[in-house]
């Protein structure tokens, strides 16, 4: 590291738990960031500023004006041009730290591409907005023995938990993937920037601890943070959880080898049908109330329908959905994740 | 008395309350009090069979209920019971 580079990181190196050896480890590290919204954007920016050697980014979405209050990597110009977030993020991060090698991909991370995407990474940051991809990531990282940092937010609240090879995984704590619509999304319940920035910062602190050799399985804590009611907790997910986990104890990569939601483009109808891999009955009454934030919701005993952001979403009681307004499966999945959750 | 903390996502089912002081000596009996006194909240915590819904975790002080005695975990005066729902947003 040159004199100028040493000066650049001098305040971070002076922080004793990192030190010169820690900075060298950070410089050598390759870190992936999945999802480049409010969480992933802050994570990627802080990691680039910290001097991470390489950042691998992936996101399937475009920048929109409704992102700008919390997604700090982007500006009005990005939203006007509807740039893919991965493209806009790469440009911005290169201006922040030209020495960090950035590799950005505009795509959906799923069971078919996740293992290749993980190759060579030391750590993965979770900036996702849905459980479906998180459960795929949890399986794939467990299989490759790559640590990742579960991070999620809604409203003023969220959770952070490092998932390391010798500690509990997401499935140990959450169990099986929650049913679609069982938890609110940022689009239905809202979200504020102080929450996402705080949670992403806690996740990056955990990442720096891991990269500098200071976070092993026994150190794992689940941080529960509410910036509005000022309730901060660190909870201990202990070994007992792993003994009941189908992945950690049973070695079952259930989500890696199945496609939880199958997407079928409905030719000539400008619509995509989404079919969950495992059917679970939706609570249409509760979902209907959540979706009222987007406008009027039509419903009957079999389905409900509402429109938002240029798309029309029809949800059936058996979990199927039709997203009208696109023929792109990744766009339809993103609309479903934002409006229903998964 | 123990204190049961309600996560922000579920406060709409109990008129915005963030916590309840409850006289209970196990997690099970604390849920029983919620069933009697805050039925709407209880329906979002437990299914029709009385089992805790899958995406919810319950911690007693800093420890996960499943690392203790599960629903039968005993509570002492002053204990904090925190309901932590899985969160998916970002």
mmCIF file of C-alpha atoms in Angstrom, chain A:
data_model
loop_
_atom_site.group_PDB
_atom_site.id
_atom_site.type_symbol
_atom_site.label_atom_id
_atom_site.label_comp_id
_atom_site.label_asym_id
_atom_site.label_seq_id
_atom_site.Cartn_x
_atom_site.Cartn_y
_atom_site.Cartn_z
ATOM 1 C CA UNK A 1 0.000 0.000 0.000
ATOM 2 C CA UNK A 2 1.450 3.386 -1.014
ATOM 3 C CA UNK A 3 1.852 6.312 1.360
ATOM 4 C CA UNK A 4 -1.232 8.047 -0.025
ATOM 5 C CA UNK A 5 -3.272 4.870 0.314
ATOM 6 C CA UNK A 6 -2.039 4.364 3.865
ATOM 7 C CA UNK A 7 -3.105 7.927 4.670
ATOM 8 C CA UNK A 8 -6.504 7.316 3.097
ATOM 9 C CA UNK A 9 -7.243 4.489 5.547
ATOM 10 C CA UNK A 10 -5.240 5.872 8.476
ATOM 11 C CA UNK A 11 -8.221 6.578 10.765
ATOM 12 C CA UNK A 12 -9.607 3.109 10.166
ATOM 13 C CA UNK A 13 -6.182 1.500 10.748
ATOM 14 C CA UNK A 14 -5.794 3.481 13.956
ATOM 15 C CA UNK A 15 -8.938 1.758 15.248
ATOM 16 C CA UNK A 16 -7.133 -0.960 17.199
ATOM 17 C CA UNK A 17 -9.344 -3.979 16.396
ATOM 18 C CA UNK A 18 -8.606 -3.427 12.669
ATOM 19 C CA UNK A 19 -5.013 -2.165 12.668
ATOM 20 C CA UNK A 20 -2.579 -2.557 9.754
ATOM 21 C CA UNK A 21 -3.059 -6.317 9.529
ATOM 22 C CA UNK A 22 -6.843 -5.910 9.414
ATOM 23 C CA UNK A 23 -6.599 -3.299 6.674
ATOM 24 C CA UNK A 24 -4.477 -5.651 4.592
ATOM 25 C CA UNK A 25 -7.106 -8.365 5.053
ATOM 26 C CA UNK A 26 -9.827 -5.931 3.957
ATOM 27 C CA UNK A 27 -7.718 -4.972 0.922
ATOM 28 C CA UNK A 28 -7.384 -8.637 -0.092
ATOM 29 C CA UNK A 29 -11.088 -9.420 0.370
ATOM 30 C CA UNK A 30 -13.708 -10.103 -2.300
ATOM 31 C CA UNK A 31 -17.191 -9.312 -1.035
ATOM 32 C CA UNK A 32 -20.519 -9.880 -2.782
ATOM 33 C CA UNK A 33 -23.556 -7.643 -2.317
ATOM 34 C CA UNK A 34 -26.914 -9.157 -3.335
ATOM 35 C CA UNK A 35 -29.557 -6.501 -3.813
ATOM 36 C CA UNK A 36 -28.600 -2.848 -4.221
ATOM 37 C CA UNK A 37 -31.510 -1.040 -2.634
ATOM 38 C CA UNK A 38 -31.472 0.827 0.657
ATOM 39 C CA UNK A 39 -29.503 -1.828 2.533
ATOM 40 C CA UNK A 40 -27.227 -3.035 -0.249
ATOM 41 C CA UNK A 41 -26.396 0.485 -1.413
ATOM 42 C CA UNK A 42 -25.182 1.574 2.012
ATOM 43 C CA UNK A 43 -23.301 -1.702 2.426
ATOM 44 C CA UNK A 44 -21.543 -1.404 -0.944
ATOM 45 C CA UNK A 45 -20.629 2.223 -0.345
ATOM 46 C CA UNK A 46 -19.226 1.608 3.150
ATOM 47 C CA UNK A 47 -17.264 -1.421 1.976
ATOM 48 C CA UNK A 48 -15.774 0.491 -0.976
ATOM 49 C CA UNK A 49 -14.836 3.342 1.351
ATOM 50 C CA UNK A 50 -13.313 0.828 3.807
ATOM 51 C CA UNK A 51 -10.994 -0.333 1.014
ATOM 52 C CA UNK A 52 -12.376 -3.776 0.174
ATOM 53 C CA UNK A 53 -10.299 -5.120 -2.720
ATOM 54 C CA UNK A 54 -13.175 -6.378 -4.863
ATOM 55 C CA UNK A 55 -16.935 -5.946 -4.798
ATOM 56 C CA UNK A 56 -19.261 -8.225 -6.775
ATOM 57 C CA UNK A 57 -22.742 -6.726 -7.115
ATOM 58 C CA UNK A 58 -26.030 -8.155 -8.386
ATOM 59 C CA UNK A 59 -29.509 -6.617 -8.617
ATOM 60 C CA UNK A 60 -32.460 -7.158 -10.958
ATOM 61 C CA UNK A 61 -34.205 -3.807 -10.492
ATOM 62 C CA UNK A 62 -34.231 -0.279 -11.944
ATOM 63 C CA UNK A 63 -33.824 3.026 -10.073
ATOM 64 C CA UNK A 64 -37.166 4.724 -9.401
ATOM 65 C CA UNK A 65 -38.051 8.047 -7.791
ATOM 66 C CA UNK A 66 -39.706 6.206 -4.877
ATOM 67 C CA UNK A 67 -36.234 4.786 -4.040
ATOM 68 C CA UNK A 68 -34.453 8.093 -3.611
ATOM 69 C CA UNK A 69 -35.452 8.917 -0.015
ATOM 70 C CA UNK A 70 -33.419 5.974 1.257
ATOM 71 C CA UNK A 71 -31.262 4.494 -1.522
ATOM 72 C CA UNK A 72 -28.246 6.736 -1.125
ATOM 73 C CA UNK A 73 -26.189 5.507 -4.092
ATOM 74 C CA UNK A 74 -28.667 6.964 -6.603
ATOM 75 C CA UNK A 75 -29.874 10.397 -7.687
ATOM 76 C CA UNK A 76 -32.622 11.967 -9.782
ATOM 77 C CA UNK A 77 -30.671 11.507 -12.992
ATOM 78 C CA UNK A 78 -30.490 7.726 -12.407
ATOM 79 C CA UNK A 79 -34.243 7.602 -11.706
ATOM 80 C CA UNK A 80 -35.143 9.729 -14.773
ATOM 81 C CA UNK A 81 -33.130 7.370 -16.973
ATOM 82 C CA UNK A 82 -34.437 4.308 -15.105
ATOM 83 C CA UNK A 83 -30.925 2.916 -14.947
ATOM 84 C CA UNK A 84 -30.455 -0.606 -13.651
ATOM 85 C CA UNK A 85 -29.328 -0.286 -10.037
ATOM 86 C CA UNK A 86 -26.281 -2.464 -10.667
ATOM 87 C CA UNK A 87 -25.132 -0.098 -13.443
ATOM 88 C CA UNK A 88 -25.761 3.099 -11.466
ATOM 89 C CA UNK A 89 -24.128 1.588 -8.370
ATOM 90 C CA UNK A 90 -21.024 0.524 -10.273
ATOM 91 C CA UNK A 91 -20.566 4.052 -11.690
ATOM 92 C CA UNK A 92 -20.984 5.694 -8.297
ATOM 93 C CA UNK A 93 -18.739 3.248 -6.436
ATOM 94 C CA UNK A 94 -15.936 3.676 -8.970
ATOM 95 C CA UNK A 95 -16.007 7.408 -8.232
ATOM 96 C CA UNK A 96 -15.866 6.688 -4.492
ATOM 97 C CA UNK A 97 -12.919 4.292 -4.620
ATOM 98 C CA UNK A 98 -11.205 3.745 -7.948
ATOM 99 C CA UNK A 99 -8.966 1.064 -6.437
ATOM 100 C CA UNK A 100 -11.826 -1.311 -5.550
ATOM 101 C CA UNK A 101 -12.473 -3.712 -8.433
ATOM 102 C CA UNK A 102 -16.215 -3.612 -9.142
ATOM 103 C CA UNK A 103 -18.050 -6.352 -11.019
ATOM 104 C CA UNK A 104 -21.761 -5.591 -11.429
ATOM 105 C CA UNK A 105 -24.479 -7.813 -12.895
ATOM 106 C CA UNK A 106 -28.079 -6.924 -13.780
ATOM 107 C CA UNK A 107 -29.842 -10.178 -12.987
ATOM 108 C CA UNK A 108 -32.010 -12.146 -10.639
ATOM 109 C CA UNK A 109 -29.974 -14.337 -8.230
ATOM 110 C CA UNK A 110 -31.561 -17.796 -8.103
ATOM 111 C CA UNK A 111 -30.797 -21.482 -7.763
ATOM 112 C CA UNK A 112 -29.495 -21.725 -11.322
ATOM 113 C CA UNK A 113 -26.800 -19.039 -11.048
ATOM 114 C CA UNK A 114 -26.043 -18.576 -7.355
ATOM 115 C CA UNK A 115 -23.251 -21.128 -7.035
ATOM 116 C CA UNK A 116 -21.293 -19.642 -9.936
ATOM 117 C CA UNK A 117 -21.864 -16.133 -8.638
ATOM 118 C CA UNK A 118 -20.440 -17.071 -5.217
ATOM 119 C CA UNK A 119 -17.185 -18.529 -6.559
ATOM 120 C CA UNK A 120 -14.139 -16.826 -5.093
ATOM 121 C CA UNK A 121 -16.046 -14.625 -2.639
ATOM 122 C CA UNK A 122 -14.927 -14.331 0.982
ATOM 123 C CA UNK A 123 -18.214 -12.920 2.268
ATOM 124 C CA UNK A 124 -21.696 -11.995 1.042
ATOM 125 C CA UNK A 125 -23.832 -9.055 2.173
ATOM 126 C CA UNK A 126 -27.607 -9.459 2.084
ATOM 127 C CA UNK A 127 -29.304 -6.387 0.656
ATOM 128 C CA UNK A 128 -32.315 -8.403 -0.512
ATOM 129 C CA UNK A 129 -36.005 -7.564 -0.230
ATOM 130 C CA UNK A 130 -37.460 -11.068 -0.181
ATOM 131 C CA UNK A 131 -37.206 -14.405 1.611
ATOM 132 C CA UNK A 132 -37.193 -16.474 -1.575
ATOM 133 C CA UNK A 133 -33.697 -15.377 -2.632
ATOM 134 C CA UNK A 134 -32.446 -15.324 0.965
ATOM 135 C CA UNK A 135 -33.270 -19.006 1.413
ATOM 136 C CA UNK A 136 -31.451 -19.826 -1.853
ATOM 137 C CA UNK A 137 -28.471 -17.771 -0.651
ATOM 138 C CA UNK A 138 -28.561 -19.463 2.759
ATOM 139 C CA UNK A 139 -28.360 -22.910 1.151
ATOM 140 C CA UNK A 140 -25.672 -21.936 -1.366
ATOM 141 C CA UNK A 141 -23.454 -20.187 1.192
ATOM 142 C CA UNK A 142 -23.769 -23.133 3.582
ATOM 143 C CA UNK A 143 -22.759 -25.507 0.790
ATOM 144 C CA UNK A 144 -19.763 -23.362 -0.236
ATOM 145 C CA UNK A 145 -18.927 -22.510 3.413
ATOM 146 C CA UNK A 146 -19.034 -18.800 2.637
ATOM 147 C CA UNK A 147 -20.232 -16.494 5.425
ATOM 148 C CA UNK A 148 -23.051 -14.035 4.756
ATOM 149 C CA UNK A 149 -24.751 -11.329 6.780
ATOM 150 C CA UNK A 150 -28.561 -11.580 6.965
ATOM 151 C CA UNK A 151 -29.944 -8.040 7.052
ATOM 152 C CA UNK A 152 -33.556 -6.964 6.615
ATOM 153 C CA UNK A 153 -35.669 -3.909 7.373
ATOM 154 C CA UNK A 154 -39.239 -2.692 7.285
ATOM 155 C CA UNK A 155 -40.730 0.453 8.789
ATOM 156 C CA UNK A 156 -38.309 1.638 11.461
ATOM 157 C CA UNK A 157 -37.221 -1.854 12.402
ATOM 158 C CA UNK A 158 -34.984 -4.669 11.260
ATOM 159 C CA UNK A 159 -32.668 -7.544 11.989
ATOM 160 C CA UNK A 160 -29.000 -8.337 11.380
ATOM 161 C CA UNK A 161 -27.394 -11.728 11.911
ATOM 162 C CA UNK A 162 -24.070 -12.958 10.550
ATOM 163 C CA UNK A 163 -24.374 -16.500 9.185
ATOM 164 C CA UNK A 164 -20.957 -18.164 9.419
ATOM 165 C CA UNK A 165 -20.099 -21.803 8.668
ATOM 166 C CA UNK A 166 -19.771 -22.774 12.334
ATOM 167 C CA UNK A 167 -22.798 -20.812 13.560
ATOM 168 C CA UNK A 168 -26.590 -20.953 13.153
ATOM 169 C CA UNK A 169 -28.033 -20.286 9.683
ATOM 170 C CA UNK A 170 -31.107 -18.342 8.622
ATOM 171 C CA UNK A 171 -33.169 -21.521 8.616
ATOM 172 C CA UNK A 172 -32.105 -22.333 12.194
ATOM 173 C CA UNK A 173 -33.735 -19.088 13.308
ATOM 174 C CA UNK A 174 -36.593 -18.548 10.858
ATOM 175 C CA UNK A 175 -37.506 -22.175 10.164
ATOM 176 C CA UNK A 176 -38.962 -22.872 6.733
ATOM 177 C CA UNK A 177 -39.525 -20.025 4.318
ATOM 178 C CA UNK A 178 -42.404 -17.903 5.619
ATOM 179 C CA UNK A 179 -45.574 -18.048 3.532
ATOM 180 C CA UNK A 180 -46.022 -15.346 0.921
ATOM 181 C CA UNK A 181 -47.721 -12.317 2.423
ATOM 182 C CA UNK A 182 -46.971 -13.324 6.035
ATOM 183 C CA UNK A 183 -44.710 -10.354 6.690
ATOM 184 C CA UNK A 184 -45.049 -6.753 5.577
ATOM 185 C CA UNK A 185 -42.863 -5.354 2.789
ATOM 186 C CA UNK A 186 -41.312 -1.896 2.458
ATOM 187 C CA UNK A 187 -43.907 -1.158 -0.217
ATOM 188 C CA UNK A 188 -46.894 -2.070 1.966
ATOM 189 C CA UNK A 189 -45.700 -0.929 5.414
ATOM 190 C CA UNK A 190 -43.191 1.731 4.354
ATOM 191 C CA UNK A 191 -39.598 2.139 5.460
ATOM 192 C CA UNK A 192 -37.428 5.022 6.599
ATOM 193 C CA UNK A 193 -33.816 5.741 5.669
ATOM 194 C CA UNK A 194 -32.549 5.946 9.264
ATOM 195 C CA UNK A 195 -33.605 2.319 9.757
ATOM 196 C CA UNK A 196 -32.035 0.938 6.584
ATOM 197 C CA UNK A 197 -28.842 2.982 7.061
ATOM 198 C CA UNK A 198 -28.485 1.874 10.696
ATOM 199 C CA UNK A 199 -29.084 -1.788 9.899
ATOM 200 C CA UNK A 200 -26.740 -1.747 6.894
ATOM 201 C CA UNK A 201 -24.070 -0.103 9.062
ATOM 202 C CA UNK A 202 -24.408 -2.786 11.736
ATOM 203 C CA UNK A 203 -24.077 -5.401 8.978
ATOM 204 C CA UNK A 204 -20.919 -3.754 7.599
ATOM 205 C CA UNK A 205 -19.417 -3.657 11.086
ATOM 206 C CA UNK A 206 -20.036 -7.404 11.293
ATOM 207 C CA UNK A 207 -18.460 -7.805 7.839
ATOM 208 C CA UNK A 208 -15.333 -5.926 8.899
ATOM 209 C CA UNK A 209 -15.130 -8.081 12.029
ATOM 210 C CA UNK A 210 -15.378 -11.213 9.913
ATOM 211 C CA UNK A 211 -12.846 -10.046 7.322
ATOM 212 C CA UNK A 212 -10.362 -9.170 10.067
ATOM 213 C CA UNK A 213 -10.757 -12.531 11.778
ATOM 214 C CA UNK A 214 -12.798 -11.317 14.711
ATOM 215 C CA UNK A 215 -16.161 -13.009 14.215
ATOM 216 C CA UNK A 216 -16.627 -16.774 14.600
ATOM 217 C CA UNK A 217 -19.694 -18.921 15.211
ATOM 218 C CA UNK A 218 -19.630 -18.379 18.963
ATOM 219 C CA UNK A 219 -19.752 -14.593 18.501
ATOM 220 C CA UNK A 220 -22.934 -14.606 16.430
ATOM 221 C CA UNK A 221 -25.777 -12.479 17.754
ATOM 222 C CA UNK A 222 -29.121 -11.542 16.249
ATOM 223 C CA UNK A 223 -29.395 -7.754 16.470
ATOM 224 C CA UNK A 224 -32.947 -6.421 16.617
ATOM 225 C CA UNK A 225 -33.041 -2.671 16.054
ATOM 226 C CA UNK A 226 -35.935 -0.193 16.060
ATOM 227 C CA UNK A 227 -34.675 3.343 15.440
ATOM 228 C CA UNK A 228 -38.088 4.920 16.082
ATOM 229 C CA UNK A 229 -38.926 3.403 19.467
ATOM 230 C CA UNK A 230 -35.194 3.184 20.306
ATOM 231 C CA UNK A 231 -35.286 -0.473 21.225
ATOM 232 C CA UNK A 232 -32.015 -2.216 20.489
ATOM 233 C CA UNK A 233 -31.436 -5.817 21.480
ATOM 234 C CA UNK A 234 -28.791 -8.429 20.926
ATOM 235 C CA UNK A 235 -30.217 -11.907 21.123
ATOM 236 C CA UNK A 236 -28.371 -15.202 21.305
ATOM 237 C CA UNK A 237 -29.356 -17.854 18.775
ATOM 238 C CA UNK A 238 -27.602 -20.804 20.415
ATOM 239 C CA UNK A 239 -26.505 -24.246 19.332
ATOM 240 C CA UNK A 240 -29.810 -25.901 20.170
ATOM 241 C CA UNK A 241 -31.367 -24.276 17.099
ATOM 242 C CA UNK A 242 -28.886 -26.023 14.774
ATOM 243 C CA UNK A 243 -29.843 -29.459 16.054
ATOM 244 C CA UNK A 244 -33.362 -29.041 14.659
ATOM 245 C CA UNK A 245 -32.329 -27.412 11.364
ATOM 246 C CA UNK A 246 -32.980 -29.448 8.181
ATOM 247 C CA UNK A 247 -29.998 -27.742 6.524
ATOM 248 C CA UNK A 248 -27.364 -27.689 9.299
ATOM 249 C CA UNK A 249 -28.272 -31.043 10.827
ATOM 250 C CA UNK A 250 -30.026 -32.769 7.940
ATOM 251 C CA UNK A 251 -27.795 -31.501 5.107
ATOM 252 C CA UNK A 252 -30.878 -30.759 2.985
ATOM 253 C CA UNK A 253 -30.413 -27.971 0.441
ATOM 254 C CA UNK A 254 -34.156 -27.686 -0.132
ATOM 255 C CA UNK A 255 -34.168 -24.190 -1.599
ATOM 256 C CA UNK A 256 -31.041 -24.471 -3.738
ATOM 257 C CA UNK A 257 -32.368 -27.266 -5.889
ATOM 258 C CA UNK A 258 -35.957 -26.213 -6.293
ATOM 259 C CA UNK A 259 -37.391 -23.176 -7.936
ATOM 260 C CA UNK A 260 -39.705 -21.794 -5.254
ATOM 261 C CA UNK A 261 -41.627 -19.645 -7.717
ATOM 262 C CA UNK A 262 -41.981 -20.652 -11.377
ATOM 263 C CA UNK A 263 -42.564 -17.811 -13.826
ATOM 264 C CA UNK A 264 -44.455 -18.310 -17.087
ATOM 265 C CA UNK A 265 -44.681 -15.466 -19.575
ATOM 266 C CA UNK A 266 -48.229 -15.286 -20.929
ATOM 267 C CA UNK A 267 -47.549 -14.656 -24.612
ATOM 268 C CA UNK A 268 -49.391 -11.751 -26.160
ATOM 269 C CA UNK A 269 -50.982 -10.745 -22.862
ATOM 270 C CA UNK A 270 -48.158 -8.599 -21.477
ATOM 271 C CA UNK A 271 -48.331 -10.635 -18.283
ATOM 272 C CA UNK A 272 -46.376 -13.186 -16.284
ATOM 273 C CA UNK A 273 -47.900 -15.932 -14.176
ATOM 274 C CA UNK A 274 -46.010 -16.827 -10.986
ATOM 275 C CA UNK A 275 -46.564 -20.292 -9.521
ATOM 276 C CA UNK A 276 -45.094 -21.080 -6.092
ATOM 277 C CA UNK A 277 -43.188 -24.384 -5.898
ATOM 278 C CA UNK A 278 -44.956 -25.362 -2.694
ATOM 279 C CA UNK A 279 -48.547 -24.268 -2.503
ATOM 280 C CA UNK A 280 -49.713 -22.594 0.667
ATOM 281 C CA UNK A 281 -53.066 -20.913 1.005
ATOM 282 C CA UNK A 282 -52.883 -17.124 1.120
ATOM 283 C CA UNK A 283 -54.790 -15.095 3.671
ATOM 284 C CA UNK A 284 -56.492 -12.866 1.103
ATOM 285 C CA UNK A 285 -58.280 -10.734 3.716
ATOM 286 C CA UNK A 286 -55.032 -9.689 5.408
ATOM 287 C CA UNK A 287 -53.231 -9.241 2.095
ATOM 288 C CA UNK A 288 -56.088 -7.158 0.737
ATOM 289 C CA UNK A 289 -55.789 -4.748 3.671
ATOM 290 C CA UNK A 290 -52.011 -4.452 3.107
ATOM 291 C CA UNK A 291 -52.456 -3.774 -0.589
ATOM 292 C CA UNK A 292 -54.947 -0.956 0.003
ATOM 293 C CA UNK A 293 -51.949 1.406 0.300
ATOM 294 C CA UNK A 294 -51.628 1.136 -3.497
ATOM 295 C CA UNK A 295 -55.275 1.959 -4.236
ATOM 296 C CA UNK A 296 -58.614 0.188 -4.523
ATOM 297 C CA UNK A 297 -58.459 -3.594 -4.135
ATOM 298 C CA UNK A 298 -61.053 -5.715 -5.920
ATOM 299 C CA UNK A 299 -61.692 -9.065 -4.341
ATOM 300 C CA UNK A 300 -63.961 -12.051 -4.238
ATOM 301 C CA UNK A 301 -63.695 -15.399 -2.482
ATOM 302 C CA UNK A 302 -61.148 -16.698 -5.022
ATOM 303 C CA UNK A 303 -58.828 -13.781 -5.756
ATOM 304 C CA UNK A 304 -57.915 -10.178 -5.216
ATOM 305 C CA UNK A 305 -56.629 -7.631 -7.676
ATOM 306 C CA UNK A 306 -54.963 -4.258 -7.384
ATOM 307 C CA UNK A 307 -52.873 -1.904 -9.518
ATOM 308 C CA UNK A 308 -49.650 -0.074 -8.646
ATOM 309 C CA UNK A 309 -46.732 1.535 -10.448
ATOM 310 C CA UNK A 310 -48.041 0.590 -13.894
ATOM 311 C CA UNK A 311 -48.605 -3.081 -13.030
ATOM 312 C CA UNK A 312 -51.758 -5.017 -12.147
ATOM 313 C CA UNK A 313 -51.390 -7.820 -9.657
ATOM 314 C CA UNK A 314 -53.959 -10.615 -9.382
ATOM 315 C CA UNK A 315 -53.509 -13.010 -6.467
ATOM 316 C CA UNK A 316 -55.269 -16.331 -6.132
ATOM 317 C CA UNK A 317 -55.985 -18.058 -2.844
ATOM 318 C CA UNK A 318 -53.670 -20.979 -3.748
ATOM 319 C CA UNK A 319 -50.666 -18.637 -4.029
ATOM 320 C CA UNK A 320 -50.618 -18.171 -7.798
ATOM 321 C CA UNK A 321 -50.253 -14.641 -9.110
ATOM 322 C CA UNK A 322 -50.512 -12.869 -12.446
ATOM 323 C CA UNK A 323 -48.516 -9.690 -12.906
ATOM 324 C CA UNK A 324 -49.829 -7.712 -15.870
ATOM 325 C CA UNK A 325 -47.706 -4.955 -17.424
ATOM 326 C CA UNK A 326 -44.542 -6.939 -18.172
ATOM 327 C CA UNK A 327 -43.352 -10.023 -19.990
ATOM 328 C CA UNK A 328 -40.106 -10.161 -18.011
ATOM 329 C CA UNK A 329 -40.130 -12.838 -15.276
ATOM 330 C CA UNK A 330 -37.546 -10.934 -13.193
ATOM 331 C CA UNK A 331 -39.696 -7.785 -13.273
ATOM 332 C CA UNK A 332 -42.775 -9.803 -12.287
ATOM 333 C CA UNK A 333 -40.895 -11.425 -9.406
ATOM 334 C CA UNK A 334 -39.728 -8.006 -8.209
ATOM 335 C CA UNK A 335 -43.300 -6.610 -8.303
ATOM 336 C CA UNK A 336 -44.550 -9.666 -6.387
ATOM 337 C CA UNK A 337 -41.776 -9.371 -3.778
ATOM 338 C CA UNK A 338 -42.465 -5.698 -3.207
ATOM 339 C CA UNK A 339 -46.248 -5.963 -3.003
ATOM 340 C CA UNK A 340 -46.762 -9.355 -1.385
ATOM 341 C CA UNK A 341 -43.412 -10.368 0.062
ATOM 342 C CA UNK A 342 -41.991 -13.851 -0.180
#
